[in-house]
Structures are given as C-alpha cells and as structure tokens.
PDB file of C-alpha atoms in Angstrom:
ATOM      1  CA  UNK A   1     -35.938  23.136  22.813  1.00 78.00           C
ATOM      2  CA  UNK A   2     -33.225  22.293  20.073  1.00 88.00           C
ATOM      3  CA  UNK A   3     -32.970  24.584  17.773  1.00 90.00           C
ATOM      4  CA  UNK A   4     -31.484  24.244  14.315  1.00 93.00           C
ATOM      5  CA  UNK A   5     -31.159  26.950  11.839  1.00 94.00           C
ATOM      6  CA  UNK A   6     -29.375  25.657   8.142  1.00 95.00           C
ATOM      7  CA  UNK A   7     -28.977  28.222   4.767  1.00 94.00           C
ATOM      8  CA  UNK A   8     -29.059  26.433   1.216  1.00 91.00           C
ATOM      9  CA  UNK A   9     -27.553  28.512  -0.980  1.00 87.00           C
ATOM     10  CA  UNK A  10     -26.459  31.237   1.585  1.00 89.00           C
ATOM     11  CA  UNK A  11     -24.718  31.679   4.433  1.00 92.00           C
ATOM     12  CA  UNK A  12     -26.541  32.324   7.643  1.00 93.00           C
ATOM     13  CA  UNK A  13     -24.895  35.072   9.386  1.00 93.00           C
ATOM     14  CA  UNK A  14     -25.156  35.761  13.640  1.00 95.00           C
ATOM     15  CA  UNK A  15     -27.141  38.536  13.272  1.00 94.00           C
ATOM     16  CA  UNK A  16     -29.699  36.500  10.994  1.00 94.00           C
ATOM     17  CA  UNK A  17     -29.271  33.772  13.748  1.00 94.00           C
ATOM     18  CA  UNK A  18     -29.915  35.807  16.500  1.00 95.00           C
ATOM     19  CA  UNK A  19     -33.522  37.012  14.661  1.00 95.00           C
ATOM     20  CA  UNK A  20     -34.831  33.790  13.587  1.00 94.00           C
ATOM     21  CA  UNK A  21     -34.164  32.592  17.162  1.00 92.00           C
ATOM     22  CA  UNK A  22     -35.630  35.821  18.606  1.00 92.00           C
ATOM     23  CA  UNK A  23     -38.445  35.226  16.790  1.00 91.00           C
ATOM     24  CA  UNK A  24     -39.712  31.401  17.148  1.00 90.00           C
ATOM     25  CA  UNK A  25     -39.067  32.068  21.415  1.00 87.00           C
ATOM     26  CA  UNK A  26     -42.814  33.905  20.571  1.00 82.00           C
ATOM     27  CA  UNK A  27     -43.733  29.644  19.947  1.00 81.00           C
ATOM     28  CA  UNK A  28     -42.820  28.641  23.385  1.00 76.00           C
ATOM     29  CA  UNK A  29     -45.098  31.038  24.504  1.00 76.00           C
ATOM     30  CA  UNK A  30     -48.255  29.376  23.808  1.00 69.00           C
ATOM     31  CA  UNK A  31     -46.816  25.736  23.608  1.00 71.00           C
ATOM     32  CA  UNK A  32     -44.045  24.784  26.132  1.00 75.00           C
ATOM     33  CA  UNK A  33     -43.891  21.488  24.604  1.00 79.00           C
ATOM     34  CA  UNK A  34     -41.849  22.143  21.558  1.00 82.00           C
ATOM     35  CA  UNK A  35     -39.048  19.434  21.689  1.00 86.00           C
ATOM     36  CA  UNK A  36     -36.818  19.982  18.291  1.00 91.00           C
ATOM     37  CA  UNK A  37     -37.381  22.998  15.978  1.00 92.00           C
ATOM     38  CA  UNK A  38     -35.281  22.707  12.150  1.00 95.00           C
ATOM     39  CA  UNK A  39     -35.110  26.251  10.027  1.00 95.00           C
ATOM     40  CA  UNK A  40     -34.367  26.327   6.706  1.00 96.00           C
ATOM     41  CA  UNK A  41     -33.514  29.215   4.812  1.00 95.00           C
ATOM     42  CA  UNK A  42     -32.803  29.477   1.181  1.00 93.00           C
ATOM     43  CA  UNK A  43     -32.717  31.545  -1.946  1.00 90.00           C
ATOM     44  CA  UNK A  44     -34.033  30.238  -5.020  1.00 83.00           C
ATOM     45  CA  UNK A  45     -32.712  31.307  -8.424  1.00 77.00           C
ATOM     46  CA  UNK A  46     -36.256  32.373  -9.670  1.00 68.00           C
ATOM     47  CA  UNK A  47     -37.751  34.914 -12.147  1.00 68.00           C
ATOM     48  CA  UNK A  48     -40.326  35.958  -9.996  1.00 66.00           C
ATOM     49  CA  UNK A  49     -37.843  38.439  -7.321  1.00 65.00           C
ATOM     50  CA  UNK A  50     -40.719  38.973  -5.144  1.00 65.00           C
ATOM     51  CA  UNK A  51     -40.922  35.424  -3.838  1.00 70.00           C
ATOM     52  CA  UNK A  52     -36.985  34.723  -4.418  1.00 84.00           C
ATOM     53  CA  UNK A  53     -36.088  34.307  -0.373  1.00 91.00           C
ATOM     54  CA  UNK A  54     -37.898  31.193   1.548  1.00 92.00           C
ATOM     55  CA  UNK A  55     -38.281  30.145   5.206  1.00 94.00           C
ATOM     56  CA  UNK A  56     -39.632  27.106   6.173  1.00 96.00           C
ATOM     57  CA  UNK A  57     -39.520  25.137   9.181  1.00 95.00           C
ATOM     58  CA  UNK A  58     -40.737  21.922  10.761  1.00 94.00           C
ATOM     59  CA  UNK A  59     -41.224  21.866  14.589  1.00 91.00           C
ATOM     60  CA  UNK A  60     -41.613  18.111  16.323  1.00 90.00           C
ATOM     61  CA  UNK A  61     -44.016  18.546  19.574  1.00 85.00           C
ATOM     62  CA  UNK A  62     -45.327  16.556  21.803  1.00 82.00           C
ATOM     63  CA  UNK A  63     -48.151  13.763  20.186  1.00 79.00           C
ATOM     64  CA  UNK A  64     -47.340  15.570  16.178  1.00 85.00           C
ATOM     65  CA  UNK A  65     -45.346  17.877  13.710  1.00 90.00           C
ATOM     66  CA  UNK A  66     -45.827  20.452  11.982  1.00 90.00           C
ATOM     67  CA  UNK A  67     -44.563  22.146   9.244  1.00 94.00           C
ATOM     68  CA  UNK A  68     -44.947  26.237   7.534  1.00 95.00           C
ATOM     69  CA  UNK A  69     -42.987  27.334   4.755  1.00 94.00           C
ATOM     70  CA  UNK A  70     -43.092  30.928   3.369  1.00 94.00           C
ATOM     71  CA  UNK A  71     -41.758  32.695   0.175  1.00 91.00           C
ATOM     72  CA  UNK A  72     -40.853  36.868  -0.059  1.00 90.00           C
ATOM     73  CA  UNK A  73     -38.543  39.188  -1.661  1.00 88.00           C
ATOM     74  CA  UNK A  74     -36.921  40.007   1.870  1.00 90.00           C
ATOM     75  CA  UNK A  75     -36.119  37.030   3.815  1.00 92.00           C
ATOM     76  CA  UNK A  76     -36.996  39.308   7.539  1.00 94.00           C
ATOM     77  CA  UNK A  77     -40.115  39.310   5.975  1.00 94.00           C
ATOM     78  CA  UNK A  78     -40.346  35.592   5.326  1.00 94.00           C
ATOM     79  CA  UNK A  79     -39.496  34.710   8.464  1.00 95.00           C
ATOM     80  CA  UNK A  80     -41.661  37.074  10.226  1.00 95.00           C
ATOM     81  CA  UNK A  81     -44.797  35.493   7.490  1.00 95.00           C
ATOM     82  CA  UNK A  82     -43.653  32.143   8.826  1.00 94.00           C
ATOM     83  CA  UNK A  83     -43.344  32.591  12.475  1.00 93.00           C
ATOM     84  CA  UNK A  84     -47.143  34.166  12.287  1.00 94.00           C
ATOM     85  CA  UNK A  85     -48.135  31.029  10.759  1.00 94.00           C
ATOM     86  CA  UNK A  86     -46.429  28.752  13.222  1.00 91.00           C
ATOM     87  CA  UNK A  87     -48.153  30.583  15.819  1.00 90.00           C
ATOM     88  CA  UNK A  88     -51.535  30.107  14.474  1.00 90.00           C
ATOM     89  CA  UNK A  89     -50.969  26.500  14.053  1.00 89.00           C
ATOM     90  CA  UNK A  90     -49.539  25.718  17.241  1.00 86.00           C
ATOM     91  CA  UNK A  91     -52.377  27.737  18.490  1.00 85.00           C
ATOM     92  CA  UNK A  92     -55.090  25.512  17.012  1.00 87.00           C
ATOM     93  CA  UNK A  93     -53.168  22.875  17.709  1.00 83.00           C
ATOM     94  CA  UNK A  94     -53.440  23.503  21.297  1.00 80.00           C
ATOM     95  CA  UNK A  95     -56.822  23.960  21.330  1.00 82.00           C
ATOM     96  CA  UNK A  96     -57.408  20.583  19.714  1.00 82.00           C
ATOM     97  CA  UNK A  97     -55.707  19.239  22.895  1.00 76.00           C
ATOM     98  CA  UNK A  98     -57.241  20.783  25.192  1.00 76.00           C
ATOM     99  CA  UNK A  99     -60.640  19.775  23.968  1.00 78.00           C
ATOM    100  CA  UNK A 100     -60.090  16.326  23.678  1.00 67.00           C
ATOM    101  CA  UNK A 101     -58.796  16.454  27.141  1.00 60.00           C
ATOM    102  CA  UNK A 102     -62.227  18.308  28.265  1.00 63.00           C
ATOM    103  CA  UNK A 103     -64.269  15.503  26.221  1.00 63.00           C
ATOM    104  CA  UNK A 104     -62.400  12.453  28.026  1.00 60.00           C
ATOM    105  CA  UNK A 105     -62.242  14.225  31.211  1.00 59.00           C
ATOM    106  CA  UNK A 106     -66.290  14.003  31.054  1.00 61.00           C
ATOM    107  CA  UNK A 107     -66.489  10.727  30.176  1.00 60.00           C
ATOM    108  CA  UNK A 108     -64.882   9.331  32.779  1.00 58.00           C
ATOM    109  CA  UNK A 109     -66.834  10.876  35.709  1.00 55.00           C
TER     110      UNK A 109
END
C-alpha cells in the first residue's frame, strides 16, 4: 500500500504522520486490496471555525476509487470522521464484490 500524506496550507508534522497512518491501517483490515492511498490535509481560511480543518482522501483499489472528505474544528477529529467513512465505504464496497461473485458463481454451475 503507498501511502501519501500532503498539507495545503500547513505543515504536516511526524506526529500528525504517524496518526493519519495509524489510522487508515484500520482500511486494510477489511480490504487487503488497497493499492495507492493520497491524504490531504488543509486549513481553510473560513468564517465558520467549526468546520475550518479538512481531511480528505482518495484510495485507488482493485476494479474502482473512492473518495471521503471531511470538515471539523480539530483536524484529529476530521481525520478520525473520515477514516469512519472510508471504512463504511470500503465495507459496502466489499460486499458489492462479493455478491456479484456469489451471483456468477451460480450461473455457471
């Protein structure tokens, strides 16, 4: 899995690093397919301070992409907000798979 973790308009310290990475190995768990992962993380000069920090991210499996963005005042808690919906995609994702594979599997017999 490549992994690529990028700031805009901050600087994207080890210890930041070390959590984002931490947190998309939960990915891998359900999906051992995941082939290049690319996180952005940015702070926008907005009004609104609750939804200043943004994660978003755009993971390139196997047969697809796909792609979760998330907005908070803390940017732990945007990545954590966009890790959760990662999961659930790749999740459904998966399951997508696996019942197209059960639906051709019967049609051949």
């Amino acid at each position: 899995m490549n992994l690529t973790i990028s700031g805009h308009h901050l600087e994207v310290t080890p210890a930041l690093r070390g959590y984002v990475s931490d947190k998309l190995d939960r990915i891998t768990r359900h999906f051992e397919q995941v082939m290049d992962v690319r996180v952005l993380l940015s702070v926008d000069n907005l009004k609104e301070k609750d939804r200043r920090q943004r994660a978003e991210c755009n993971i390139k499996v196997k047969g697809g992409e796909l792609h979760a963005e998330s907005a908070h005042e803390d940017l732990y808690a945007a990545v954590d907000e966009l890790v959760d919906k990662l999961d659930r995609q790749l999740v459904r994702d998966k399951d997508k798979r696996q019942t197209v594979d059960r639906v051709a599997g019967k049609h051949l017999m």
